[in-house]
Tab-separated table of C-alpha atoms in Angstrom:
chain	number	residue	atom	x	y	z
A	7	UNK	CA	14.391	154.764	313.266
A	8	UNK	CA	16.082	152.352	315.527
A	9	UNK	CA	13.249	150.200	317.016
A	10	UNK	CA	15.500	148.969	319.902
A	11	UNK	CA	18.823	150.496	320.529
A	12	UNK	CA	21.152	149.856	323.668
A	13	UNK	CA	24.453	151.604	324.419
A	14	UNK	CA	27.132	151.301	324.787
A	15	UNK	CA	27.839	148.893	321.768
A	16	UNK	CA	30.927	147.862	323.230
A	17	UNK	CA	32.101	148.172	326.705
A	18	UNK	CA	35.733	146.731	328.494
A	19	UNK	CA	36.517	147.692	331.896
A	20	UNK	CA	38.272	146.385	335.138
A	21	UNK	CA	37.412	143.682	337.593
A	22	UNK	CA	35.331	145.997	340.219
A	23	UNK	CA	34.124	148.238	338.749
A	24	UNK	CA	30.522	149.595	338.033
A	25	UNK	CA	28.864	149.595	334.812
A	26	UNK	CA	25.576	150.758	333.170
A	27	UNK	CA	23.830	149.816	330.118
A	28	UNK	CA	20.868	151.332	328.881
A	29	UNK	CA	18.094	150.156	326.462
A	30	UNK	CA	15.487	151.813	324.775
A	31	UNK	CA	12.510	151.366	322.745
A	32	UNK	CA	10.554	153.178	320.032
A	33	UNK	CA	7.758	150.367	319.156
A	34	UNK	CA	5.438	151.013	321.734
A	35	UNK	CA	5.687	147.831	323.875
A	36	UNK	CA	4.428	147.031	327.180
A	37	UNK	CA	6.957	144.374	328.285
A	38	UNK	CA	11.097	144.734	328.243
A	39	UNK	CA	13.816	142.221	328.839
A	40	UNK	CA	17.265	141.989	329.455
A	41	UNK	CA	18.632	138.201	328.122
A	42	UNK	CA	22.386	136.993	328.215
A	43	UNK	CA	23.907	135.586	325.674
A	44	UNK	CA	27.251	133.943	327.036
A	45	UNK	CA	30.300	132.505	324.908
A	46	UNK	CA	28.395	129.331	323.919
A	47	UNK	CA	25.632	131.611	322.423
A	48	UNK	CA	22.841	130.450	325.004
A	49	UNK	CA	20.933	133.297	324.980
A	50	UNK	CA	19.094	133.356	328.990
A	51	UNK	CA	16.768	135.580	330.274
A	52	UNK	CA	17.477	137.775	333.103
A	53	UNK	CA	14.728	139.789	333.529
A	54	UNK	CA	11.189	141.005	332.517
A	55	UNK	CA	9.269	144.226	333.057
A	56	UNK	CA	5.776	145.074	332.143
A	57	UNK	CA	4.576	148.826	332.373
A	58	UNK	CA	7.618	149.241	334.648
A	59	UNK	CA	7.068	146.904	336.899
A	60	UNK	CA	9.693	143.995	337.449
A	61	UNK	CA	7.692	140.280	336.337
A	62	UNK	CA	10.919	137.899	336.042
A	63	UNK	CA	13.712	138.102	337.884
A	64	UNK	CA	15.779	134.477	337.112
A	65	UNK	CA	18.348	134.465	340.140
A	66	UNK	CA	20.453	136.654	338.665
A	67	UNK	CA	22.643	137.989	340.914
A	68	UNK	CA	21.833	140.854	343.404
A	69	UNK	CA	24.983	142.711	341.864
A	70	UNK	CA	22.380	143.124	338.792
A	71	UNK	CA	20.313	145.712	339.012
A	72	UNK	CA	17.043	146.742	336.621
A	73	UNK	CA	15.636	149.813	336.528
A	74	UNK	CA	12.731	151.025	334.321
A	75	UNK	CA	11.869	154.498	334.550
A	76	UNK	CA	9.415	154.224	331.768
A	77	UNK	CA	7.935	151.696	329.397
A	78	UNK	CA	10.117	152.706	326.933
A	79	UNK	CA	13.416	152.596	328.850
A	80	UNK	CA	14.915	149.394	330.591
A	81	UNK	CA	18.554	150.003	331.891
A	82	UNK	CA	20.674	147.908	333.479
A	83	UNK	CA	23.130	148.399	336.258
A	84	UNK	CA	26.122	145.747	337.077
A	85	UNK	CA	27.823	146.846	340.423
A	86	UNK	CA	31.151	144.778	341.211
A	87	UNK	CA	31.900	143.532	337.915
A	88	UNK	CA	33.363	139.855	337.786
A	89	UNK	CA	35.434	137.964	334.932
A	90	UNK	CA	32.453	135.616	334.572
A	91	UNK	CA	29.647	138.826	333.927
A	92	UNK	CA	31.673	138.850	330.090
A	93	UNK	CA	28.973	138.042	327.734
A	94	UNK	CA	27.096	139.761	325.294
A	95	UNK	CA	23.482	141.597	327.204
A	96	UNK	CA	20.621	142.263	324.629
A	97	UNK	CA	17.737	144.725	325.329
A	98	UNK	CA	14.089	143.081	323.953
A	99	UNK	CA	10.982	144.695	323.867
A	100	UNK	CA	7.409	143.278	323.158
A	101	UNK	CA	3.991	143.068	323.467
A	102	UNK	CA	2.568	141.348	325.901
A	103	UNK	CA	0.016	138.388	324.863
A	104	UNK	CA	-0.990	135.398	326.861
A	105	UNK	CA	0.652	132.987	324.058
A	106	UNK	CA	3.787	135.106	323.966
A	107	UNK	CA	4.623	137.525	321.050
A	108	UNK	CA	7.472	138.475	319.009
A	109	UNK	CA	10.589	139.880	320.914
A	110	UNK	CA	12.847	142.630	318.754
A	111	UNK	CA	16.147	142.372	319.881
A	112	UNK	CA	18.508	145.907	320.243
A	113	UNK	CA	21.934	145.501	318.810
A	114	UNK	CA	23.442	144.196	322.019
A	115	UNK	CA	26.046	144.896	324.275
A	116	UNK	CA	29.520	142.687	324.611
A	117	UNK	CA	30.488	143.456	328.056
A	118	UNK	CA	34.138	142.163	328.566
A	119	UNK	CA	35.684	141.961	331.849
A	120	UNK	CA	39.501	142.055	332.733
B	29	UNK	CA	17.074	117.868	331.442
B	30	UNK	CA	17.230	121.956	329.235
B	31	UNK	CA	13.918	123.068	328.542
B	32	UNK	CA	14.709	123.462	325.123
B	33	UNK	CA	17.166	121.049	323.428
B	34	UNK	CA	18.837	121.632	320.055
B	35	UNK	CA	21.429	119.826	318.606
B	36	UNK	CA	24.330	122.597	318.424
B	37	UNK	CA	25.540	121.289	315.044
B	38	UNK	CA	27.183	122.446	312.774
B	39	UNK	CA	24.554	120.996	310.391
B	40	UNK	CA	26.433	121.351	306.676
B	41	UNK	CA	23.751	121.155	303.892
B	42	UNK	CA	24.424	122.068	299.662
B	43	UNK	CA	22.579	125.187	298.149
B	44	UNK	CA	19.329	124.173	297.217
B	45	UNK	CA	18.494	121.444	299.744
B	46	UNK	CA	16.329	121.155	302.577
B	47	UNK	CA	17.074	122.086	305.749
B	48	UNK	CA	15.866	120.467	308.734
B	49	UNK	CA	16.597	121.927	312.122
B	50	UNK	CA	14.867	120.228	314.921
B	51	UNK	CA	14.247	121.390	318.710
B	52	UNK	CA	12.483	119.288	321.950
B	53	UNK	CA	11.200	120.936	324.922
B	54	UNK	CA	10.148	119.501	328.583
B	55	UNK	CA	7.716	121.915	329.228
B	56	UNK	CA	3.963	120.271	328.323
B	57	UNK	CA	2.358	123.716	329.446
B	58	UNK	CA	3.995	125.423	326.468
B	59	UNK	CA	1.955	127.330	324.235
B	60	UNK	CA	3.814	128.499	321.995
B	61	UNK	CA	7.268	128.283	319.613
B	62	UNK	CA	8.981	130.576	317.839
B	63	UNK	CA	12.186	130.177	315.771
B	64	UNK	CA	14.880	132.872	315.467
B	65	UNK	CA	17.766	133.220	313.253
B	66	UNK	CA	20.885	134.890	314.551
B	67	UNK	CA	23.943	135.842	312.164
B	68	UNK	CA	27.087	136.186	313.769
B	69	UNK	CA	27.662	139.113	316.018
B	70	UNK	CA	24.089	140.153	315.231
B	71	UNK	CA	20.918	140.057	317.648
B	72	UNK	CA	18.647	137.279	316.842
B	73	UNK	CA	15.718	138.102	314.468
B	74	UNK	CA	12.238	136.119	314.589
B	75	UNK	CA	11.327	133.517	311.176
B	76	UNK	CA	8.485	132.156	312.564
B	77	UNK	CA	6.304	131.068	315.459
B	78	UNK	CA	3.496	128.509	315.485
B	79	UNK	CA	0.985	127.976	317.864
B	80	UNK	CA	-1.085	124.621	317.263
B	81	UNK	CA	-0.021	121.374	316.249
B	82	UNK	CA	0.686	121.090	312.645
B	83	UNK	CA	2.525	122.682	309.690
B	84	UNK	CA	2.795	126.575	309.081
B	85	UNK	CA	4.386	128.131	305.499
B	86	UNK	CA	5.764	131.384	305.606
B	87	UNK	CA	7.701	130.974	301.632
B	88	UNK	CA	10.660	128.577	302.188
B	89	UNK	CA	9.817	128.345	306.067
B	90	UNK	CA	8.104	125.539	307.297
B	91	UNK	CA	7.616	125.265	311.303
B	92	UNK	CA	5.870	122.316	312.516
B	93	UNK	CA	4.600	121.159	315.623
B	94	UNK	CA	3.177	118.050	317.666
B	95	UNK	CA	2.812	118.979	321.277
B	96	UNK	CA	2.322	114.907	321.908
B	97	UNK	CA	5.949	114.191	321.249
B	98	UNK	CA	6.788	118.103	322.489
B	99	UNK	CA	8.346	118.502	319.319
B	100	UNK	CA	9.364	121.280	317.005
B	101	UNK	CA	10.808	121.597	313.779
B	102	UNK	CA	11.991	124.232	310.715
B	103	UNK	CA	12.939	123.108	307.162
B	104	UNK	CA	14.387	125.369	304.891
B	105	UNK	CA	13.313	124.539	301.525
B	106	UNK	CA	15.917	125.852	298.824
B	107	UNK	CA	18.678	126.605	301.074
B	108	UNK	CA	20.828	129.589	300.365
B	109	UNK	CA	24.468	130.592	301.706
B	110	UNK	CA	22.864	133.369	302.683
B	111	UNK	CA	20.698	131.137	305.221
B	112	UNK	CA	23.652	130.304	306.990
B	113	UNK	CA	22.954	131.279	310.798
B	114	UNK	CA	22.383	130.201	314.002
B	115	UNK	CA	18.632	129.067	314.202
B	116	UNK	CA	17.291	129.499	317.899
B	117	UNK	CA	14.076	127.574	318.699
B	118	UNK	CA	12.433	129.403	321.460
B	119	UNK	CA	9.192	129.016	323.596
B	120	UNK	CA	6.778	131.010	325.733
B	121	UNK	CA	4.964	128.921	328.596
B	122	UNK	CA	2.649	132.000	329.188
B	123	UNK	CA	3.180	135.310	328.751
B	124	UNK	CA	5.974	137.422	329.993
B	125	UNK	CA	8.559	134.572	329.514
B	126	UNK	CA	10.090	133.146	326.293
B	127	UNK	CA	13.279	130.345	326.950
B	128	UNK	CA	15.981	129.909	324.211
B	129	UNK	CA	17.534	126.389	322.644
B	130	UNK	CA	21.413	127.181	322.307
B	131	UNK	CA	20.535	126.986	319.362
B	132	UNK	CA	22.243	124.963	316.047
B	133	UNK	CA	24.667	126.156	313.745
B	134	UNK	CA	23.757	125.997	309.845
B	135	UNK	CA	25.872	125.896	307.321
B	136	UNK	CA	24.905	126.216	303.552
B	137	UNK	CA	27.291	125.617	300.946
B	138	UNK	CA	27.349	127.122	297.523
């Protein structure tokens, strides 16, 4: 019944390393989003797909990789990890309407980094 | 200067007073404004949006507007502990992308 759900919930692992997260959605929406919500709660975009294809990509490092194989799937791949990627990642998913819609928000996804 | 500005707070009020949580934004092409509510360690949830200038009621929500002074605001009539959140005020200049405040910290006290 989950309308959004991401996994892992939690996720620790080494400086280096590579890490996944994966997002999906059950409402039907067109559009997807990965935001980042860091330690001061400012909650950022990182990126935006509609049917698939990327829209917003906000200079997020090239380490950061999106990857939509569907519109109801938006992962999210983080190659190199660094002490500064600890944050907490949330999955969105709307519709897409010229004046903006409603995002729902997955669980998110508090990546720490040691 | 942020493209959304909240004051971070913490902004204390008693149970059963108003609320009034206020957000700026640079942007004069915005179009519209949505405010979210986030509890702690939970993914933010949407309250309200508005779209033209002027007040919009949703029961104890009121969201009001005036794209002159690029100005947005929430009150929170009859406050309840269980109000007590982080209220994000958001916006969407068109489309695919909607920019967060940091959001302010509310407090109610019982």
């Amino acid at each position: 019944d989950t309308a959004v759900s991401q996994t892992p919930k939690y996720l620790v692992t080494q400086m280096g390393n590579d890490k996944s997260i994966k997002c999906e959605q059950n409402l039907g929406h067109d559009t997807m989003y990965w935001y980042k919500q860091d330690s001061k709660k400012f909650l950022k975009i990182m990126f935006s797909y509609n049917n698939k294809e990327l829209i917003i990509n906000e200079t997020v490092p090239n380490r950061f990789s999106p990857k939509s194989p569907d519109k109801a799937h938006l992962n999210l791949h983080i190659n190199s990890l660094e002490l500064g990627d600890s944050a907490v990642y949330f999955c969105a998913s709307s519709h897409y309407d010229r004046l903006g819609a409603e995002a729902f928000f997955g669980q998110g996804t508090r990546l720490t980094v040691v | 200067q942020k493209e959304v500005e909240q004051n971070s707070g913490p902004l204390s009020v008693p149970e059963g007073a108003i609320a009034s949580l206020n957000c700026t934004y640079s942007d004069r092409g915005s179009q519209s404004f949505f405010w979210y509510r986030q509890y702690s360690g939970k993914s933010p949830e949407l309250i309200m949006f508005i779209y033209s200038n002027g007040d919009k009621e949703d029961g104890r929500f009121t969201a009001q507007l005036n794209k002159a002074s690029q100005y947005v605001s929430l009150l929170i009539r009859d406050s309840q502990p269980s109000d007590s959140a982080t209220y994000l005020c958001a916006l969407n200049t068109g489309g695919f992308k909607t920019i967060f405040g940091a959001g302010t910290r509310l407090f109610v006290k019982a």
